[in-house]
PDB file of C-alpha atoms in Angstrom:
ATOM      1  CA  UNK A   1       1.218 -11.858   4.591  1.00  0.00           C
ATOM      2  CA  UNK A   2       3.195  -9.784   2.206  1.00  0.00           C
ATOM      3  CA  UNK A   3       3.248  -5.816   2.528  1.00  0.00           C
ATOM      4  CA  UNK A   4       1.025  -5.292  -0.534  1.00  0.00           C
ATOM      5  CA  UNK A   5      -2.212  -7.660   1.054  1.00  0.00           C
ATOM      6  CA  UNK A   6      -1.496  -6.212   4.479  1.00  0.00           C
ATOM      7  CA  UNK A   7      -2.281  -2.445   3.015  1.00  0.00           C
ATOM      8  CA  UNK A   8      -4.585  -3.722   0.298  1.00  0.00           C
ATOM      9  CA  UNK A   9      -6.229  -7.181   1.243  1.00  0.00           C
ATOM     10  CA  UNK A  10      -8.504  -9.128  -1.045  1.00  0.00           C
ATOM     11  CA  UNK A  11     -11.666  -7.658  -0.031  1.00  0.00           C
ATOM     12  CA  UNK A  12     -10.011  -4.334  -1.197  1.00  0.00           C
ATOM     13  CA  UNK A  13      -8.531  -5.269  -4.648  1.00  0.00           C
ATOM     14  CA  UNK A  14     -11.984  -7.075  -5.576  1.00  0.00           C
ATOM     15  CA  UNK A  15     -13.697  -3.647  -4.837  1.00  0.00           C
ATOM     16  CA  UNK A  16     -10.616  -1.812  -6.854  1.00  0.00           C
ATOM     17  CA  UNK A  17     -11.352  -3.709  -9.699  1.00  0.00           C
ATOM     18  CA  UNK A  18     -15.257  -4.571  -9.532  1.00  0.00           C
ATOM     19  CA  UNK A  19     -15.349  -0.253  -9.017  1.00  0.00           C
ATOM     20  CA  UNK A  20     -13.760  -0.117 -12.312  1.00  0.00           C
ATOM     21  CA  UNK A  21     -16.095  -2.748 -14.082  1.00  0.00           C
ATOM     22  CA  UNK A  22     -14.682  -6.212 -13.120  1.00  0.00           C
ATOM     23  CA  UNK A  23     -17.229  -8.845 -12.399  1.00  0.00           C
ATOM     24  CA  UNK A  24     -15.754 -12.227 -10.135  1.00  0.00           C
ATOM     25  CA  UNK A  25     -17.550 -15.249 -10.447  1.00  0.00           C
ATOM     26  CA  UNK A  26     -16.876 -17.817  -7.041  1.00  0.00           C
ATOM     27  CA  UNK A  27     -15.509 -21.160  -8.166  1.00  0.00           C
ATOM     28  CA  UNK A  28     -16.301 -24.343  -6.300  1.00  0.00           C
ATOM     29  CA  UNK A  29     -13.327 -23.931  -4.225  1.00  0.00           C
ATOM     30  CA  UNK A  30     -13.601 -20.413  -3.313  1.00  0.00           C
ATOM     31  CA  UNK A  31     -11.185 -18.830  -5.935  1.00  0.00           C
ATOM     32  CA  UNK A  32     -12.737 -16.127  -7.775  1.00  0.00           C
ATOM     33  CA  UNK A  33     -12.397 -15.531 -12.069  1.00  0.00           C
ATOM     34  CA  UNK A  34     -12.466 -12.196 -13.280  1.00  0.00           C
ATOM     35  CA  UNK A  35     -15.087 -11.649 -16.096  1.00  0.00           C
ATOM     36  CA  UNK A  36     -14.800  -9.324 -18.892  1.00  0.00           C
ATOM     37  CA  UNK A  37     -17.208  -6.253 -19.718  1.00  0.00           C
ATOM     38  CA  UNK A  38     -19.592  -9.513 -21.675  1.00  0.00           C
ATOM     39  CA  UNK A  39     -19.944 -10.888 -18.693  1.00  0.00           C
ATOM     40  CA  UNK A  40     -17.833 -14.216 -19.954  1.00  0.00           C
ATOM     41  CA  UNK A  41     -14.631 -14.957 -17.982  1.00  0.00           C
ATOM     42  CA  UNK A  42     -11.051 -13.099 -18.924  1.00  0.00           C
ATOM     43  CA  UNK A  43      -7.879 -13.648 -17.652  1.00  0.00           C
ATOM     44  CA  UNK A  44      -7.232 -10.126 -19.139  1.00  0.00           C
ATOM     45  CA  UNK A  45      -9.833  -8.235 -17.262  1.00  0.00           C
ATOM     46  CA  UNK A  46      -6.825  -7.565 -14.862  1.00  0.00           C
ATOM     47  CA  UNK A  47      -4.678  -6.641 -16.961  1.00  0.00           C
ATOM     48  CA  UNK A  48      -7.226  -4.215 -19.495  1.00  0.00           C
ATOM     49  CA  UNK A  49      -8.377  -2.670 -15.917  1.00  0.00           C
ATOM     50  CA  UNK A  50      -4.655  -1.697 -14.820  1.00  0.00           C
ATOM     51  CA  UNK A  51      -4.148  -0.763 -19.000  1.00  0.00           C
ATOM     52  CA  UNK A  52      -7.238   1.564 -18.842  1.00  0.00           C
ATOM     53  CA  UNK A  53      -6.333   2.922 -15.022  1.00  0.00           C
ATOM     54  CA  UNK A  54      -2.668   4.047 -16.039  1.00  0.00           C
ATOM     55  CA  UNK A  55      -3.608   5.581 -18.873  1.00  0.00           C
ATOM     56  CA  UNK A  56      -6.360   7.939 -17.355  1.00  0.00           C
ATOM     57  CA  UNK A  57      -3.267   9.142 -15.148  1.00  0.00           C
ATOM     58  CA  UNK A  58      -0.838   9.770 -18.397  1.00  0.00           C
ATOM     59  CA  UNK A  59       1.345   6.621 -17.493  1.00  0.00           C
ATOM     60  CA  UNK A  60       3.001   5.781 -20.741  1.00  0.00           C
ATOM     61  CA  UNK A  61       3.648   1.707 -20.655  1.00  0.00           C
ATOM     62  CA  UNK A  62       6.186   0.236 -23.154  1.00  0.00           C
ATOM     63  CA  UNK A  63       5.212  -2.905 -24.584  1.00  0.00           C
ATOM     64  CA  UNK A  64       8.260  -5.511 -26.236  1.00  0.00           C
ATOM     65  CA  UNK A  65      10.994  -3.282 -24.799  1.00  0.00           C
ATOM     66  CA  UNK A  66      13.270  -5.356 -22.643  1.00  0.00           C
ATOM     67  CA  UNK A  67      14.823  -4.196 -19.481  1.00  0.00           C
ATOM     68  CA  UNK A  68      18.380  -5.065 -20.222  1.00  0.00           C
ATOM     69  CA  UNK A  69      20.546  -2.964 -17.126  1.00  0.00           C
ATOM     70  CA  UNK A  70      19.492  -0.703 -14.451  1.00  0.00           C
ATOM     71  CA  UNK A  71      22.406   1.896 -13.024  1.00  0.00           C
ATOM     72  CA  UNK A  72      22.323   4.883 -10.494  1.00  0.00           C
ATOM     73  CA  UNK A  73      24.471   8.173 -11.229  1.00  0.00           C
ATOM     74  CA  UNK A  74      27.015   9.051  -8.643  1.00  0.00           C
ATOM     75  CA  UNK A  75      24.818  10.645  -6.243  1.00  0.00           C
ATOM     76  CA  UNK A  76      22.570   7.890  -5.514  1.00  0.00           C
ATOM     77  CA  UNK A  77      19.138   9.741  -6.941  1.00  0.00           C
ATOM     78  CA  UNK A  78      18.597   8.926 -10.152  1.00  0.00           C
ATOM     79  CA  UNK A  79      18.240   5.566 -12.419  1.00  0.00           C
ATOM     80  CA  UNK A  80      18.941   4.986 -15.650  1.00  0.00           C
ATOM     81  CA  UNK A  81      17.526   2.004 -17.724  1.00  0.00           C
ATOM     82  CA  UNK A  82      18.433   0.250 -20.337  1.00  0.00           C
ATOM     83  CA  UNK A  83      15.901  -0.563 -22.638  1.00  0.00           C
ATOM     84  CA  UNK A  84      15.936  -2.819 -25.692  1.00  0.00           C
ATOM     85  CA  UNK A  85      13.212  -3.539 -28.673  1.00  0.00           C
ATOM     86  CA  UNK A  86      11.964  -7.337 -28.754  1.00  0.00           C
ATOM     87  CA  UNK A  87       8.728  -6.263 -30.845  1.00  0.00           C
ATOM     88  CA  UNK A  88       7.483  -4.210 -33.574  1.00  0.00           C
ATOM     89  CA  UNK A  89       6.325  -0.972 -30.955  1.00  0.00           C
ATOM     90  CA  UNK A  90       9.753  -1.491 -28.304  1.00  0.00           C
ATOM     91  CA  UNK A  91      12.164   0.799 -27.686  1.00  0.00           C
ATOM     92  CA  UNK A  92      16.143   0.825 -27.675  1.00  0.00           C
ATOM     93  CA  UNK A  93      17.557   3.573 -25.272  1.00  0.00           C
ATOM     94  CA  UNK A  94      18.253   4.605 -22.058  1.00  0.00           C
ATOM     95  CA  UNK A  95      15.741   6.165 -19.932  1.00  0.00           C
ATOM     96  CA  UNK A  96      16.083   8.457 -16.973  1.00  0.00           C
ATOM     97  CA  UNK A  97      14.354   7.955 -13.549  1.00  0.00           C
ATOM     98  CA  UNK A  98      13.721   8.977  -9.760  1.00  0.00           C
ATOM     99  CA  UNK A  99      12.672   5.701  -8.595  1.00  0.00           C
ATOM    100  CA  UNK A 100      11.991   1.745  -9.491  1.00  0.00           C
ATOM    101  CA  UNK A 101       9.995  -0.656  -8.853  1.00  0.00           C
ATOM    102  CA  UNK A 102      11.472  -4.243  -9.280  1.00  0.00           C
ATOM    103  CA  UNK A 103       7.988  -6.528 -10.215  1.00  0.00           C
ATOM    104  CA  UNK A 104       9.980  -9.141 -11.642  1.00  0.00           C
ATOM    105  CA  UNK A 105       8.704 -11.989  -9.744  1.00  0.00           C
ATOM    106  CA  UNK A 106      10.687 -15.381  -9.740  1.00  0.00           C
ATOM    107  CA  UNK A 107      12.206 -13.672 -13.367  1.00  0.00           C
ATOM    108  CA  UNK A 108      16.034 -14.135 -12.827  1.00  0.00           C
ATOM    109  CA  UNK A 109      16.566 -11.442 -14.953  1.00  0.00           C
ATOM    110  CA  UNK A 110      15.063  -9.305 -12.205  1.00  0.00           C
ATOM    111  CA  UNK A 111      17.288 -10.736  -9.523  1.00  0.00           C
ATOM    112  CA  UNK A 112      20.599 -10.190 -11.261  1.00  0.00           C
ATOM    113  CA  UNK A 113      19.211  -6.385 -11.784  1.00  0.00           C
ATOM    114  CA  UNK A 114      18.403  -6.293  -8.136  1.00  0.00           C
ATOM    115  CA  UNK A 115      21.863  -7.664  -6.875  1.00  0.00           C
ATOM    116  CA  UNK A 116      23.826  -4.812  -9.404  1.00  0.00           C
ATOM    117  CA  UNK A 117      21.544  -2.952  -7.330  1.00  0.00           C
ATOM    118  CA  UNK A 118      23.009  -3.721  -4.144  1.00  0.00           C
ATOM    119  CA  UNK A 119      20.087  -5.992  -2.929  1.00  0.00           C
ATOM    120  CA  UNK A 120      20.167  -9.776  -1.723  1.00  0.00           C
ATOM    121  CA  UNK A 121      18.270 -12.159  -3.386  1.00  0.00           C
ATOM    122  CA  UNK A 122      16.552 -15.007  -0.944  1.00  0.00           C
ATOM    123  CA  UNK A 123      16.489 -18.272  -3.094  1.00  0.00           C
ATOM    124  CA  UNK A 124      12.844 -18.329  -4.461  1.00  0.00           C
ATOM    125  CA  UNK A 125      11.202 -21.813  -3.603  1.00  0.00           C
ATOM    126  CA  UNK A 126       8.138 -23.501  -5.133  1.00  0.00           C
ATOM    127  CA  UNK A 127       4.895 -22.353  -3.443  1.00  0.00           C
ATOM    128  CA  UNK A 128       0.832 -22.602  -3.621  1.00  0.00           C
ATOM    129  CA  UNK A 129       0.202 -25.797  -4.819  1.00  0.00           C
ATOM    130  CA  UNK A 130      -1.546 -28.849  -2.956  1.00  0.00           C
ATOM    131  CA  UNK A 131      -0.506 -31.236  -0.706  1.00  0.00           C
ATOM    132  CA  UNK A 132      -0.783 -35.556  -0.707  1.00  0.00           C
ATOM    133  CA  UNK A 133      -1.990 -36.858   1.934  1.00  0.00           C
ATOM    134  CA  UNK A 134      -0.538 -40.085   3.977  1.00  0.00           C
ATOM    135  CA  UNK A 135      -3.081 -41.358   6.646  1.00  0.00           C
ATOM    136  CA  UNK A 136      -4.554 -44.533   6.911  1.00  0.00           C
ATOM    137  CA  UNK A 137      -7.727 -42.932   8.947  1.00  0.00           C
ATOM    138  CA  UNK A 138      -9.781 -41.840   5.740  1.00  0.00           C
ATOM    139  CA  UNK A 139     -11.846 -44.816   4.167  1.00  0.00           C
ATOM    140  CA  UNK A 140     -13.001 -42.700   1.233  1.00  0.00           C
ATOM    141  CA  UNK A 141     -14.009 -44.251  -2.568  1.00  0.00           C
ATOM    142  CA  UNK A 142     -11.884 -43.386  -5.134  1.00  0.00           C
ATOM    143  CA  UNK A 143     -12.913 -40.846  -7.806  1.00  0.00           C
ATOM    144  CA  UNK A 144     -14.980 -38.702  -5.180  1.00  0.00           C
ATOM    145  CA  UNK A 145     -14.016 -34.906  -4.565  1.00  0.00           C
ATOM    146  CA  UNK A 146     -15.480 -33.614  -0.780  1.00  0.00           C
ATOM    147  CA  UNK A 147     -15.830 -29.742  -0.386  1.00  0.00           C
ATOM    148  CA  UNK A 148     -15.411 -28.067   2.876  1.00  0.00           C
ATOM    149  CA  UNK A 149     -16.689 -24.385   2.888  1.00  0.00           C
ATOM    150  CA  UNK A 150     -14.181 -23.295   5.956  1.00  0.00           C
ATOM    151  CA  UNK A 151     -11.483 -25.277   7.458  1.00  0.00           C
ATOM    152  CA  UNK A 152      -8.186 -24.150   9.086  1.00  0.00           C
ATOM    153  CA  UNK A 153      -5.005 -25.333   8.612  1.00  0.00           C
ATOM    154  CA  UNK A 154      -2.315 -25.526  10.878  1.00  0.00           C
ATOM    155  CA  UNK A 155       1.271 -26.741   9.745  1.00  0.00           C
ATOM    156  CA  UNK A 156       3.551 -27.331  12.987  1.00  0.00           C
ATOM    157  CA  UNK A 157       7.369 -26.937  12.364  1.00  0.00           C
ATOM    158  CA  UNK A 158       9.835 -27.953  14.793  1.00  0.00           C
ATOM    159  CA  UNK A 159      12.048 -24.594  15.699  1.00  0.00           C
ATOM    160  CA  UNK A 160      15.859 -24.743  16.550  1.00  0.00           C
ATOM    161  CA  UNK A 161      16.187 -23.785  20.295  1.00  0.00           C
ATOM    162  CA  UNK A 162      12.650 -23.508  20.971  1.00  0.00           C
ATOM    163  CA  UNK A 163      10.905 -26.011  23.136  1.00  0.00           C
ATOM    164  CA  UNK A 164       7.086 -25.750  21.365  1.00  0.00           C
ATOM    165  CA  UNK A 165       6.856 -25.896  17.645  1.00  0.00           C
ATOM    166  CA  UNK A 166       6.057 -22.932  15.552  1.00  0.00           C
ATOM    167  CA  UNK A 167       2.376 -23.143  13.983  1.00  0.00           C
ATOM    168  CA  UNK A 168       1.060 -21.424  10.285  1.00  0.00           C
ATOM    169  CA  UNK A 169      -2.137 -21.409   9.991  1.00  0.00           C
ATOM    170  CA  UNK A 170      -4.518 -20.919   6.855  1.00  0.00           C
ATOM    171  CA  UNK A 171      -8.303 -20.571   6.698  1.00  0.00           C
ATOM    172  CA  UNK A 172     -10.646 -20.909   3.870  1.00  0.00           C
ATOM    173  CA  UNK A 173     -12.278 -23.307   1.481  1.00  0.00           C
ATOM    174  CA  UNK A 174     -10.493 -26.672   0.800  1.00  0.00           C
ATOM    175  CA  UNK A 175     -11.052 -29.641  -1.510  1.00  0.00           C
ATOM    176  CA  UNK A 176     -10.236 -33.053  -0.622  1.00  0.00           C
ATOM    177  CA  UNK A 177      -9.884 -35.333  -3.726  1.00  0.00           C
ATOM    178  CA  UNK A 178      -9.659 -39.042  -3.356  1.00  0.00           C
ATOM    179  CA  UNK A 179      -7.831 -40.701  -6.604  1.00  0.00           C
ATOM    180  CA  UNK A 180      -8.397 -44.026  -8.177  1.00  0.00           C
ATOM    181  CA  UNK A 181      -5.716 -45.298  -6.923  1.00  0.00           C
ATOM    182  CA  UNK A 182      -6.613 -44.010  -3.143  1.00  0.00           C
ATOM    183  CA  UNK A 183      -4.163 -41.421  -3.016  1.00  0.00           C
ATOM    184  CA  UNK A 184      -5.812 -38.097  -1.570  1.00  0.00           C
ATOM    185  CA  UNK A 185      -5.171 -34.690  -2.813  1.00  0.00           C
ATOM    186  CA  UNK A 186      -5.781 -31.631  -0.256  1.00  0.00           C
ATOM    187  CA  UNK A 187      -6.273 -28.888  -2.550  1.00  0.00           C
ATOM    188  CA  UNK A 188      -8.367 -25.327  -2.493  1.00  0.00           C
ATOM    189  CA  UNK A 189      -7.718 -21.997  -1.308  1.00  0.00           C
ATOM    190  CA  UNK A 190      -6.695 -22.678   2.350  1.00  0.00           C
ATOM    191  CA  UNK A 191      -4.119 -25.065   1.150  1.00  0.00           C
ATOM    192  CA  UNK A 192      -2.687 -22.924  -1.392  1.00  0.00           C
ATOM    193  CA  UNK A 193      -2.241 -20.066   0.976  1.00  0.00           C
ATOM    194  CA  UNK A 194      -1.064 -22.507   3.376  1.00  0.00           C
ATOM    195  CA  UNK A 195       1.590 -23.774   1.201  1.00  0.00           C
ATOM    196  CA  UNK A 196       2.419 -19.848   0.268  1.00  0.00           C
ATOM    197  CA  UNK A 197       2.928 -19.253   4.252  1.00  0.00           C
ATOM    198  CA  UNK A 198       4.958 -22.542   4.792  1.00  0.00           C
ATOM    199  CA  UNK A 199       7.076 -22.313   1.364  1.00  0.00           C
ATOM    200  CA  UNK A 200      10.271 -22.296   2.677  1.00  0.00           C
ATOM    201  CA  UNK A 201       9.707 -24.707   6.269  1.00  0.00           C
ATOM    202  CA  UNK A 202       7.996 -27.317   3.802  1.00  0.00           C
ATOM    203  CA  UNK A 203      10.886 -27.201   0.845  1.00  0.00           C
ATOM    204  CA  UNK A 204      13.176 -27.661   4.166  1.00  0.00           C
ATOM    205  CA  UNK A 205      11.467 -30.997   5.346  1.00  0.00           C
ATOM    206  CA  UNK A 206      10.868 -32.258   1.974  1.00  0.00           C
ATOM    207  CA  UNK A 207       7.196 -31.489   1.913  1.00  0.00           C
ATOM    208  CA  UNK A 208       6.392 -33.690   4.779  1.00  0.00           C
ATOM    209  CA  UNK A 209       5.037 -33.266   8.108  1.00  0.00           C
ATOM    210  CA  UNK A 210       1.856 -32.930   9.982  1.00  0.00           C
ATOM    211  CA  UNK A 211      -0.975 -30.805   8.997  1.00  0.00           C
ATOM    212  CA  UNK A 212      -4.194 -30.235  11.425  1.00  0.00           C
ATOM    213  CA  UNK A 213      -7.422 -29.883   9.469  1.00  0.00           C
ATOM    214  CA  UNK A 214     -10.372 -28.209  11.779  1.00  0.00           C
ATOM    215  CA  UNK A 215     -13.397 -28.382   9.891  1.00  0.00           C
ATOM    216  CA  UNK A 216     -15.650 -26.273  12.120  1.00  0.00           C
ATOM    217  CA  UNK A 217     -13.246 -23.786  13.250  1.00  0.00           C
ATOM    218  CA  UNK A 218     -15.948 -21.672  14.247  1.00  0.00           C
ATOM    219  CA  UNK A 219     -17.754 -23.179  16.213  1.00  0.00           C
ATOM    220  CA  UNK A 220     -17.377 -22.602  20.264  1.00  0.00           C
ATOM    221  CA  UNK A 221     -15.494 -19.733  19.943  1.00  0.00           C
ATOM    222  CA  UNK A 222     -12.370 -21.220  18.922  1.00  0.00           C
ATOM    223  CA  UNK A 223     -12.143 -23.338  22.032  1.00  0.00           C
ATOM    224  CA  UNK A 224     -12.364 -26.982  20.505  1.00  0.00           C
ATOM    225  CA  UNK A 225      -9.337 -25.990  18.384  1.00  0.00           C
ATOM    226  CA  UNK A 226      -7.484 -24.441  21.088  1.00  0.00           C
ATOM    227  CA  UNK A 227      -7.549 -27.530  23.333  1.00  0.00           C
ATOM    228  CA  UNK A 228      -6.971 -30.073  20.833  1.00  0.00           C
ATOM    229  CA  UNK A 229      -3.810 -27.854  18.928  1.00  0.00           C
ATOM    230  CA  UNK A 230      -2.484 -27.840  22.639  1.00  0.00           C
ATOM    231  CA  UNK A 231      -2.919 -32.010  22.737  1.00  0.00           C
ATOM    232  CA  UNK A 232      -1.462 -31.681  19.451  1.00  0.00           C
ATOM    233  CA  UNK A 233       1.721 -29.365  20.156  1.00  0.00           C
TER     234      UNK A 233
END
């Protein structure tokens, strides 16, 4: 869980935007599509919602101007960036400021301006996507898709120095797609979040391993999946 979903999970950004006139429509899977004031689907509702927000508080947002350098004068408390036109409305110059935010994502541009920065940069790895399946205990027809309204995942990875494994868990809807040529895909929005959790212990084993899926996790009180992860473990 990052620091911006522990203080603001899900349920809360939904009701941040749907408060400011974003409808979600539910997808087979469980993902959710934002929909625009028509009522037809927008990947820019986000983005016109966060426009339309900022600008009701006087934020100014520059549009094709490039963020070529970011400095800090000698006492440590103020920024200057570095700013250069790509587009008919950017802007060449250098702006002064008390504080940054760095919402680069996997840009490398934003790393190197982090490291001149004094920060370290953690290798970014490949993450939410879904997982093939190897098991010979499935008999399934090909071309079929199965959806399972909530399963849990669990993911064991062997720790250094530890005598039981670590587990990551995910919960939520999950597709299971069986190919034509037999191969199954585990997709949906446990295993992406899964995947998102385990980034960096499944890049290290090469994407391989075993994954525990509890279809009913809750039923008994959790006590079916607490017995069998401990046969598992």
């Amino acid at each position: 869980t990052s620091l911006f979903t522990k203080h603001f999970p899900p349920t809360e950004q939904q009701r941040w935007f749907e408060h400011r006139g974003v409808t979600f429509v539910t997808q087979a899977d469980g993902s959710m599509i934002p929909n625009d004031d028509s009522g037809n689907a927008s990947k820019n509702a986000f983005a016109d919602a966060l426009a339309k927000e900022m600008k009701s508080h006087g934020i100014t947002i520059l549009t094709n101007s490039k963020v070529t350098s970011i400095s800090r004068n000698e006492e440590g408390d103020k920024f200057y960036l570095s700013t250069k036109c790509t587009g008919s409305n950017g802007v060449d110059g250098v702006d002064e400021c008390d504080v940054v935010i760095l919402a680069t994502g996997n840009s490398r541009i934003g790393h190197n301006i982090a490291k001149t920065l004094g920060h370290a940069i953690i290798e970014p790895v490949r993450s939410c996507f879904g997982l093939k399946l190897k098991t010979d205990q499935l008999d399934l027809p090909g071309g079929q898709t199965y959806h399972f309204p909530q399963v849990r995942l669990s993911y064991k990875v062997k720790v250094e120095g530890q005598k039981r494994p670590r587990v990551l868990k995910s919960e939520g809807p999950v597709e299971l797609t069986v190919r034509e040529d037999d191969s199954i895909i585990l997709s949906g929005l446990a295993t992406l979040s899964l995947t998102s959790i385990a980034a960096y212990e499944l890049k290290g084993r090469g994407c391989e391993g075993q994954i525990l899926m509890h279809c009913c996790p809750d039923l008994f009180g959790g006590k079916v999946e607490k017995l069998y992860e401990c046969l598992w473990q």
